[in-house]
Short mmCIF file of C-alpha atoms and ligand atoms in Angstrom, two decimals:
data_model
loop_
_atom_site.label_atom_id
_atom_site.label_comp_id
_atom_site.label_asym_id
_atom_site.label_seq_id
_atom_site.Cartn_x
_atom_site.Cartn_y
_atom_site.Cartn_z
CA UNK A 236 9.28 -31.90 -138.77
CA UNK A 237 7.95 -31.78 -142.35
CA UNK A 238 3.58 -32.42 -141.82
CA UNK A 239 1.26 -32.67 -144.36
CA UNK A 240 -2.14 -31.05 -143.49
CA UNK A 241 -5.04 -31.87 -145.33
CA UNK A 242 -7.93 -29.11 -145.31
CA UNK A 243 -4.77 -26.88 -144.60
CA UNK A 244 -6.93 -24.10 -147.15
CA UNK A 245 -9.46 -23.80 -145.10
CA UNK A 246 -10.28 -21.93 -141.65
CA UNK A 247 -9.13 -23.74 -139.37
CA UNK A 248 -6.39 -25.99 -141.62
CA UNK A 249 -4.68 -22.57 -142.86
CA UNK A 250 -4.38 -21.37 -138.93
CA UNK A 251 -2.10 -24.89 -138.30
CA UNK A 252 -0.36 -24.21 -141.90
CA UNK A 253 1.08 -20.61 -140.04
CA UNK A 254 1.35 -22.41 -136.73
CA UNK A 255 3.93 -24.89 -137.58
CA UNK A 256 5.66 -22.36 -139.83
CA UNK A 257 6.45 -20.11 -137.01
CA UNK A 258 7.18 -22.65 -134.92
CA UNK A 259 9.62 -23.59 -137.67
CA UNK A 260 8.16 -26.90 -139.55
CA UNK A 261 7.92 -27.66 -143.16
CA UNK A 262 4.22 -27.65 -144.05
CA UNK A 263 2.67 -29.33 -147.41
CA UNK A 264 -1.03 -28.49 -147.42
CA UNK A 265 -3.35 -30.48 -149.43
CA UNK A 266 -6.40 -29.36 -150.45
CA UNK A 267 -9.10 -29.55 -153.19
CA UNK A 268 -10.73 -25.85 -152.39
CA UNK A 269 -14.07 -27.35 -152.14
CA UNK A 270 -14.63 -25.12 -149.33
CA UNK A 271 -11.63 -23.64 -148.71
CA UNK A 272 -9.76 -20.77 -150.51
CA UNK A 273 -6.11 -19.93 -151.66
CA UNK A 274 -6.42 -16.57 -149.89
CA UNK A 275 -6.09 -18.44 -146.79
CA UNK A 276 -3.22 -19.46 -147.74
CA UNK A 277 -1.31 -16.98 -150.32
CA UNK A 278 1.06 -15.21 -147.78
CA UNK A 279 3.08 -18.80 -147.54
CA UNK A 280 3.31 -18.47 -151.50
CA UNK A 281 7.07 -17.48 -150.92
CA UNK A 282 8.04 -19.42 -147.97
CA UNK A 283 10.50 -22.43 -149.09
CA UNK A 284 9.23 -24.35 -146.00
CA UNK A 285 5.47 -24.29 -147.60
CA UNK A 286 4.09 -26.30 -150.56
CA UNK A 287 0.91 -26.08 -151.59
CA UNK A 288 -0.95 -29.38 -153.64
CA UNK A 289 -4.23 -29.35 -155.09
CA UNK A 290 -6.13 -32.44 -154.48
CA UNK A 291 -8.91 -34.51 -153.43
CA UNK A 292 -8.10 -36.61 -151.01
CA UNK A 293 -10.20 -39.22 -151.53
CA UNK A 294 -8.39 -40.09 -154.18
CA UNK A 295 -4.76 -42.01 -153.41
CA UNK A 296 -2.47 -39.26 -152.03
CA UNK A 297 1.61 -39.58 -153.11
CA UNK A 298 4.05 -36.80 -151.65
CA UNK A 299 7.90 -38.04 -152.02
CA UNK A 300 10.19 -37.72 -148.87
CA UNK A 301 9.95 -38.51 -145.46
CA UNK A 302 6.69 -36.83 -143.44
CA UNK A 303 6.48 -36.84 -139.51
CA UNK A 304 2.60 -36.04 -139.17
CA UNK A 305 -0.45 -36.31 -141.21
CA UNK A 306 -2.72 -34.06 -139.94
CA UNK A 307 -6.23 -34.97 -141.82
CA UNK A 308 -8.55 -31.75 -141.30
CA UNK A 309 -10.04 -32.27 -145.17
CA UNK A 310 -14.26 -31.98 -144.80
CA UNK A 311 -16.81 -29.25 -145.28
CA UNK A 312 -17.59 -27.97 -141.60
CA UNK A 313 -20.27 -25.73 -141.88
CA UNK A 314 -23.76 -27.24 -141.79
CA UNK A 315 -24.63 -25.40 -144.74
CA UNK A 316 -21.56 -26.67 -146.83
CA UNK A 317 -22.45 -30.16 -145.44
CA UNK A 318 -26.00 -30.00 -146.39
CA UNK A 319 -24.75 -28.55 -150.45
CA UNK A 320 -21.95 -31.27 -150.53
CA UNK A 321 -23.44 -34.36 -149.06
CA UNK A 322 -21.30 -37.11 -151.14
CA UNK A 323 -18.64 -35.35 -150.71
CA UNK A 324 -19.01 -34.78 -147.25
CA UNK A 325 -19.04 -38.94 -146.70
CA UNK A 326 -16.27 -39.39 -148.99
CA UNK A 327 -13.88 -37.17 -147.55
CA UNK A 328 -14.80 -38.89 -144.06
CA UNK A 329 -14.65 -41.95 -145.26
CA UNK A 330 -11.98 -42.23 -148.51
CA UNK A 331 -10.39 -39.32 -147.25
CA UNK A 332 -9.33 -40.53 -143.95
CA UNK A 333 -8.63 -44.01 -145.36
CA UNK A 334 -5.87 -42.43 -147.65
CA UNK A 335 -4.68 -40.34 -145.28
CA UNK A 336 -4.48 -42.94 -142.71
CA UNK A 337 -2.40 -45.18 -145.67
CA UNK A 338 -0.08 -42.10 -146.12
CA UNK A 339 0.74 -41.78 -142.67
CA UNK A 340 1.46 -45.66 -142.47
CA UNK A 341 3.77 -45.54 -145.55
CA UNK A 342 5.65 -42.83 -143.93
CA UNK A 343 5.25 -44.06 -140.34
CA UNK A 344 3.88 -40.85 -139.40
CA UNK A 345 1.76 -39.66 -136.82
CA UNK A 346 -1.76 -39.17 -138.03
CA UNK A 347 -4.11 -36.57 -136.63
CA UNK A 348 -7.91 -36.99 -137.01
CA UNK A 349 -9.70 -33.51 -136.93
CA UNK A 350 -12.96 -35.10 -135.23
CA UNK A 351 -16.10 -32.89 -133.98
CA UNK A 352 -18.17 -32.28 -131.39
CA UNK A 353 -20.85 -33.90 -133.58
CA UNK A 354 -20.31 -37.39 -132.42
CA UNK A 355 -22.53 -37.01 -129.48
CA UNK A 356 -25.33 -35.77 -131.93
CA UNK A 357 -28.05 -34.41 -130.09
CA UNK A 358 -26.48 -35.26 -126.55
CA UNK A 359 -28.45 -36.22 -123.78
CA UNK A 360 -25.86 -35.69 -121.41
CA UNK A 361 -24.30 -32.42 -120.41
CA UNK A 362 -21.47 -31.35 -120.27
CA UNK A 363 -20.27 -33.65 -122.99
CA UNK A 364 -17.38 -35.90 -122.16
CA UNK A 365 -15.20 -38.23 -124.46
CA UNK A 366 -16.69 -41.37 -122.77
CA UNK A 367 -20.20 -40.51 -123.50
CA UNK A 368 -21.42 -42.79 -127.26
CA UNK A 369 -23.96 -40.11 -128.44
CA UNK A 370 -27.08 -39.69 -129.85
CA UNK A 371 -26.79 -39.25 -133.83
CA UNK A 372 -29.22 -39.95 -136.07
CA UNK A 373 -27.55 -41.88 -139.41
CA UNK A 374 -29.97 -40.90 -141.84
CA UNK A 375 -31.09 -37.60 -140.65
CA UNK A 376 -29.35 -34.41 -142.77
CA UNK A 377 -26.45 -34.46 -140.72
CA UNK A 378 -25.93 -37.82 -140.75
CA UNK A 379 -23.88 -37.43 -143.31
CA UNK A 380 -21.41 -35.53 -141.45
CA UNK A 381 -21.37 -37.26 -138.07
CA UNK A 382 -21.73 -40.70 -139.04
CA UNK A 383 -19.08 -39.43 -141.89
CA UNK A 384 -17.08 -38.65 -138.81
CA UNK A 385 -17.44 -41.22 -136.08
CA UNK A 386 -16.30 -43.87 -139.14
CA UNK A 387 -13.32 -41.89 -139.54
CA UNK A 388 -12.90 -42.28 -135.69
CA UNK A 389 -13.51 -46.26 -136.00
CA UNK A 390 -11.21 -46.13 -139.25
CA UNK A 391 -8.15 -44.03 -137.05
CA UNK A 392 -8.41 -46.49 -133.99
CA UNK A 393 -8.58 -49.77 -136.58
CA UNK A 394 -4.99 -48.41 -138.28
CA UNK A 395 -3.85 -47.87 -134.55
CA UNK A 396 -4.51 -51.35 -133.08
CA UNK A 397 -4.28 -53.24 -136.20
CA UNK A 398 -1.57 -51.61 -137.93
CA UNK A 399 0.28 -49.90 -134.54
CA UNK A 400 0.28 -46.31 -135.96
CA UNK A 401 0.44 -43.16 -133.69
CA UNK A 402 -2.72 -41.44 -134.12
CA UNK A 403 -4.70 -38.39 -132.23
CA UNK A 404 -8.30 -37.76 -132.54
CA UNK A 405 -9.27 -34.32 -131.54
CA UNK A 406 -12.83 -33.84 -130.91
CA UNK A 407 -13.54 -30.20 -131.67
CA UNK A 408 -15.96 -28.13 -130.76
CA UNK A 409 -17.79 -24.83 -132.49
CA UNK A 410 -14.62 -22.89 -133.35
CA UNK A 411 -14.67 -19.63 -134.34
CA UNK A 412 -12.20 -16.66 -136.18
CA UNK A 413 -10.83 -14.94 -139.31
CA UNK A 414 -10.64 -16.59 -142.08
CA UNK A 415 -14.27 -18.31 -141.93
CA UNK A 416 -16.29 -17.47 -144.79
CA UNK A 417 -18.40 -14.52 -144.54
CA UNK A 418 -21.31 -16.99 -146.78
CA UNK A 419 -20.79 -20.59 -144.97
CA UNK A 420 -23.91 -20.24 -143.16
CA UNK A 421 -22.30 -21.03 -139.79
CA UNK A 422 -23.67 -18.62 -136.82
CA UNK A 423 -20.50 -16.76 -136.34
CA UNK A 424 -19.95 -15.49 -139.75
CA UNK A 425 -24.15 -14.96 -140.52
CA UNK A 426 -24.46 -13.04 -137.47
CA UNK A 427 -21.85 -10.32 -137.30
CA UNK A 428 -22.37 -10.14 -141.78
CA UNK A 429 -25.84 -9.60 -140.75
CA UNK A 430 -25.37 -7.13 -137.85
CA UNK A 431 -22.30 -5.30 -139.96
CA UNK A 432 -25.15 -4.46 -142.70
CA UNK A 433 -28.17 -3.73 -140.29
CA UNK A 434 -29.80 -6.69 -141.73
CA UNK A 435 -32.19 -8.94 -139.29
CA UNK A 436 -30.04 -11.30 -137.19
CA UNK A 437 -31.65 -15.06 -138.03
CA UNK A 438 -32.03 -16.72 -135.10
CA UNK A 439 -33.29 -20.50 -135.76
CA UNK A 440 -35.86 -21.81 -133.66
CA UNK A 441 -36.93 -19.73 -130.64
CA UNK A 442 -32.75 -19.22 -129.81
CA UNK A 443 -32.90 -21.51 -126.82
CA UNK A 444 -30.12 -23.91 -128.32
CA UNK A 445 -26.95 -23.26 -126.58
CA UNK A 446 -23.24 -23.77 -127.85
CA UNK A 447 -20.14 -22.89 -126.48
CA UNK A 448 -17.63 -21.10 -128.54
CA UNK A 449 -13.52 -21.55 -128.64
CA UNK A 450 -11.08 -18.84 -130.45
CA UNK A 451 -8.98 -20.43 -132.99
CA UNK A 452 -5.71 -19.83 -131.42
CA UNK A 453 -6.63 -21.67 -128.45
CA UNK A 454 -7.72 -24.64 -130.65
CA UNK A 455 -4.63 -24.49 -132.71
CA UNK A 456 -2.14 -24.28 -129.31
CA UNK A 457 -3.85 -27.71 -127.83
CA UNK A 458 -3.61 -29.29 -131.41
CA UNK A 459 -0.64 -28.90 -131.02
CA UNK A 460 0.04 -29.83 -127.34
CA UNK A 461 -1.60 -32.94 -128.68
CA UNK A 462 0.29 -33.95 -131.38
CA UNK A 463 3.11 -33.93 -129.41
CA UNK A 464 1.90 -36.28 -126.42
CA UNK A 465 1.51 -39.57 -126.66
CA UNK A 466 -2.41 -40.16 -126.44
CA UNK A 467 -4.41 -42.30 -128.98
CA UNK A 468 -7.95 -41.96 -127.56
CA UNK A 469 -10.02 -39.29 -128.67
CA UNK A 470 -9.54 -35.36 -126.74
CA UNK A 471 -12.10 -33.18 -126.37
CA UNK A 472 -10.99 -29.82 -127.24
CA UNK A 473 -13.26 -26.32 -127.11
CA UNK A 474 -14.37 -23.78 -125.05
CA UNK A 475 -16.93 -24.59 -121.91
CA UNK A 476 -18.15 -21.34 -121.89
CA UNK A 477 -21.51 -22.30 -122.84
CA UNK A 478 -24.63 -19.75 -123.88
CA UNK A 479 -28.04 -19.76 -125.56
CA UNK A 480 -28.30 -18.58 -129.34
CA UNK A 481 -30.70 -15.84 -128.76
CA UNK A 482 -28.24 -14.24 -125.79
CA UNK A 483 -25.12 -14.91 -128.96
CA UNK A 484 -27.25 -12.83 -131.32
CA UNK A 485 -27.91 -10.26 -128.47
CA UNK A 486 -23.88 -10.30 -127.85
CA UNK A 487 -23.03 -9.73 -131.67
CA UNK A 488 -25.55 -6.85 -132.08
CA UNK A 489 -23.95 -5.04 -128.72
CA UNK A 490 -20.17 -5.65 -129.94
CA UNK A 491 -21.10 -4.48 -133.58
CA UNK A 492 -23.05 -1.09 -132.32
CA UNK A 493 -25.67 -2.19 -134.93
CA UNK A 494 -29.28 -1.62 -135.65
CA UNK A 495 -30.57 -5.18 -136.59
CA UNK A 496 -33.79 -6.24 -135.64
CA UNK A 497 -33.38 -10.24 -134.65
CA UNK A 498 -36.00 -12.56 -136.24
CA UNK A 499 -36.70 -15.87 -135.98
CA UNK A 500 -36.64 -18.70 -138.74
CA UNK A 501 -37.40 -22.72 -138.44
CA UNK A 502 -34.99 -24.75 -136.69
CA UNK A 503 -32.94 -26.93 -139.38
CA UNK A 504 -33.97 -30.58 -138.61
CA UNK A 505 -31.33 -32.13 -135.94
CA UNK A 506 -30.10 -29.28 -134.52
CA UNK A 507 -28.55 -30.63 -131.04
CA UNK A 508 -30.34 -28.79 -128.40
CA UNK A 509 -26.92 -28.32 -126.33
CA UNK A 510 -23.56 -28.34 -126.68
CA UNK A 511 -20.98 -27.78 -123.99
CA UNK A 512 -17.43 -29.71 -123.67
CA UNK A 513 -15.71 -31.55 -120.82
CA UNK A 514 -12.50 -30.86 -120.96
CA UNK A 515 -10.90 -32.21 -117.94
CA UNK A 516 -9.18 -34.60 -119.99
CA UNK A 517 -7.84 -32.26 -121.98
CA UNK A 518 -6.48 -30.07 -119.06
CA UNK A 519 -5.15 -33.00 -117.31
CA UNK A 520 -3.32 -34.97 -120.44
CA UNK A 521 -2.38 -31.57 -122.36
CA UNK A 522 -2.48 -28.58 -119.51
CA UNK A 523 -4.25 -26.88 -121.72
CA UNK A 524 -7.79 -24.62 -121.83
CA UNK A 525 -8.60 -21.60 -123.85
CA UNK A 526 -7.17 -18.24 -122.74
CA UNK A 527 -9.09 -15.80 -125.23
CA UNK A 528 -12.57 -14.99 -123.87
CA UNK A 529 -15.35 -14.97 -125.69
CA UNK A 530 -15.84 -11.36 -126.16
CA UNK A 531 -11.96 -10.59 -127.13
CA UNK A 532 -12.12 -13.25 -129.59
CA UNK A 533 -15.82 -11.89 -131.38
CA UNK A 534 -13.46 -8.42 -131.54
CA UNK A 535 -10.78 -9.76 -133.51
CA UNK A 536 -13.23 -11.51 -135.73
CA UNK A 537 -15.51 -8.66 -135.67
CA UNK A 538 -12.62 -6.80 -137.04
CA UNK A 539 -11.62 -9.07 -139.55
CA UNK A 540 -14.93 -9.19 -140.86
CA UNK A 541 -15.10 -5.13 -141.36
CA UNK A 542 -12.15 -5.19 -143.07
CA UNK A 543 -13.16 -7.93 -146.09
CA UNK A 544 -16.60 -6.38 -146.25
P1 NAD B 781 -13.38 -25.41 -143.82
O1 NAD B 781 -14.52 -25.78 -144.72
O2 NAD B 781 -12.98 -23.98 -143.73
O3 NAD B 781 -12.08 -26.24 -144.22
C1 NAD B 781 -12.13 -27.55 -144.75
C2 NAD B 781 -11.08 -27.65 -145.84
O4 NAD B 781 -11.08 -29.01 -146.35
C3 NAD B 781 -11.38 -26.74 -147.04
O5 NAD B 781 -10.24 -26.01 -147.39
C4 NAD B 781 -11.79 -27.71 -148.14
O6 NAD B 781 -11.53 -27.22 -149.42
C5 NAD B 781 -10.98 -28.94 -147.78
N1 NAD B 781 -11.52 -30.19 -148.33
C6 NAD B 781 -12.78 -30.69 -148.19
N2 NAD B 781 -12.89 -31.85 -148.85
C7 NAD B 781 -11.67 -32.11 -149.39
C8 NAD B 781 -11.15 -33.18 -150.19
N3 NAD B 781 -11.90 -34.22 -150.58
N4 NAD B 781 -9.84 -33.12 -150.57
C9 NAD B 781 -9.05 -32.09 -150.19
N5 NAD B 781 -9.50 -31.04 -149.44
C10 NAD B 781 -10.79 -31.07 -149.05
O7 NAD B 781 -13.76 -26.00 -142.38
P2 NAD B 781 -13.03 -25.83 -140.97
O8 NAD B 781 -13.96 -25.18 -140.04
O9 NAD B 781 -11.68 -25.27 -141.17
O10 NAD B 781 -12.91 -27.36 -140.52
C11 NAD B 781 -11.69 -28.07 -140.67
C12 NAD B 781 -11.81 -29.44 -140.01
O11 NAD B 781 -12.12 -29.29 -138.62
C13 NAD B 781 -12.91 -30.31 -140.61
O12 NAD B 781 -12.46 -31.64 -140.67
C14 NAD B 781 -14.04 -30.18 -139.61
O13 NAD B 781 -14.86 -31.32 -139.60
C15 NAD B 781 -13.28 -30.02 -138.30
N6 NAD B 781 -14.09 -29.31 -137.30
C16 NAD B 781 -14.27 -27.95 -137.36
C17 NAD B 781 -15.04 -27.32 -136.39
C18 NAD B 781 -15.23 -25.82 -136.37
O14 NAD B 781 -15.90 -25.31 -135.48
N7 NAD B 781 -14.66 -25.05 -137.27
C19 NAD B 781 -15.66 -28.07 -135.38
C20 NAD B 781 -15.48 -29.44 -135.39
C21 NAD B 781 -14.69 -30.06 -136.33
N1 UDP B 782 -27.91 -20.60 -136.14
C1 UDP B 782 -28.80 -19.52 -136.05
N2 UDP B 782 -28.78 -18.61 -137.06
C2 UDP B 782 -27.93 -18.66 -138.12
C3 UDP B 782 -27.01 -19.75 -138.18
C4 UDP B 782 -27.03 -20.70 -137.19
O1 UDP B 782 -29.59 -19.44 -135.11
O2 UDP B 782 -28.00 -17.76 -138.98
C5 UDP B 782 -27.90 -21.60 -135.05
C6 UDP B 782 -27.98 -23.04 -135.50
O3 UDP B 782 -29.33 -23.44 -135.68
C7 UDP B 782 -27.32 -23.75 -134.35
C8 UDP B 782 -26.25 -22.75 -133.87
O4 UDP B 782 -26.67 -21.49 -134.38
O5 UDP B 782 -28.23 -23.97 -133.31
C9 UDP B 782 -24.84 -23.04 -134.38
O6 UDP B 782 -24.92 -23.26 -135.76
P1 UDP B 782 -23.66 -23.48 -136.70
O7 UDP B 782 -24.18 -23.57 -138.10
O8 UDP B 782 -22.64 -22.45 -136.42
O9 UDP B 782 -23.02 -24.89 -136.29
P2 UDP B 782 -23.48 -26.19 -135.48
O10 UDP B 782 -23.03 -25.94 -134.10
O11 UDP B 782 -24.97 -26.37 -135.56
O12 UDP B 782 -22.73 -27.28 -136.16
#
């Protein structure tokens, strides 16, 4: 298959680019580096099955030849980013996923939406399942991130019924693993910088929050069950191993041996209280949940971390 993935310079987006190289794909990545970075990306520099294109895709995307799948993962992820690149953040949701979705119907590809937990918002249901609407607020901060999103959902299932194309929309939640930034803010990456350097570990609000935390090669493995299975509704896909934010913090300091003190600082407005995925659909459709536990998984990224540091 020859895929185009968009985002492919970032964290997760540079994990599928290796993926489907092993597995034995041609992979063109598109990306504008707005939050992503070539050294993601820099040991395909020599592969003949890997092309690299800089570019926004919110502008009109043209790649000659034939593609099989578009797999549109282009968007700032971390709160912070989101928060720094608001426009942007709306555009590439928006524009982005338009043009991608018009690539993949010039090519009669499949198209892949990467989606995000953050369509339920601030749910009021727990676990969350794929049937459950959400609770977002549009003009909040993060509005322009999940409502970003959830028209990118209404966008992917308008091309599918209107136009017949073969689309996925994974729904994925907090993801975690080399190749983050050590600086995008997310609670992964700030916590084990912080405990690496003895610093305080900044726990927002009073740490009750809970989320539930999925290595990357699991995600990557049911992307790419998905892809391959004929399912146009949207997948949840993460790991339902859920836990508080102050007990995290307390799990990073152990793993890390460290000496930070853990403080407290205001919670960022929004913030959904809980977050915890139902994926029965995912096991049934895909036979697929994560295999890496949560501690194995902090331990290769604790490692990774050291060694950039
Ligand atoms: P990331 O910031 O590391 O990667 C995003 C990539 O998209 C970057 O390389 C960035 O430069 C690129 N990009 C952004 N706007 C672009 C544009 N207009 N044109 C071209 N490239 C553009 O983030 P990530 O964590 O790898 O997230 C990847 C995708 O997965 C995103 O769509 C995100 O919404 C989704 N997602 C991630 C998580 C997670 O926990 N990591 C959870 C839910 C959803
Ligand atoms: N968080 C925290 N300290 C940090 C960074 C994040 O307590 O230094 C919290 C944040 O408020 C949220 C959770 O950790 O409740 C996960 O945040 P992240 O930015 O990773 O992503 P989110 O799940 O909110 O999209």
């Amino acid at each position: 298959m020859r895929i185009v993935v968009t985002g492919g310079a970032g964290f997760i987006g540079s994990h599928l680019c290796d993926y489907f190289i092993r597995k034995k794909h041609y992979v063109i990545c598109v990306d504008n580096l707005i939050t992503g970075s070539l050294k993601n990306i820099e040991h395909l520099f020599g592969n003949e099955k890997f092309l690299f294109i800089k570019h926004d895709v919110t502008n009109y995307i043209h790649i000659p030849g034939k593609i099989d799948s578009v797999l549109h993962f282009a968007s700032p992820a971390s709160p912070e980013d989101y928060l720094k690149y608001p426009i942007q953040t709306l555009k590439v949701g928006a524009l982005g996923t338009h043009k991608a979705l018009g690539l993949a119907k010039e090519k009669n590809a499949i198209f892949m939406l990467a989606s995000t937990s953050e369509v339920y918002g601030d749910p009021l249901v727990s676990p969350q399942n794929e049937s459950y609407w959400g609770n977002v607020n549009p003009v909040g901060p993060r509005g322009v991130y999940d409502e970003a999103k959830r028209f990118a959902e209404a966008m992917t299932m308008a091309y599918h019924r209107y136009h017949k194309l073969s689309v996925r929309i994974v729904r994925i939640f907090n993801t975690y693993g080399p190749r983050m930034r050590l600086n995008d803010g997310r609670v992964v990456p700030n916590f084990i910088y912080q405990a690496l350097r003895d610093k305080p570990i900044t726990v927002y609000g009073d740490g009750s929050q809970t989320r539930s935390f999925c290595y990357i090669s699991d995600l990557v493995e049911g992307i790419y069950k998905l892809l391959f299975k004929n399912i146009s509704e949207p997948i949840n896909l993460g790991n339902p191993q859920e836990m508080k934010i102050i007990d995290f913090a307390y799990l990073i300091k152990d793993l890390t041996n460290s000496k930070s003190k853990i403080v407290f600082k205001n919670l960022p407005q929004d913030d959904p209280k809980q977050r915890k995925p139902d994926i029965t659909k995912a096991k049934r459709l895909l036979n697929w949940q994560p295999k890496v536990s949560l501690k194995e998984g902090l331990k290769l990224t604790i490692e990774y971390f050291r060694n950039i540091s």
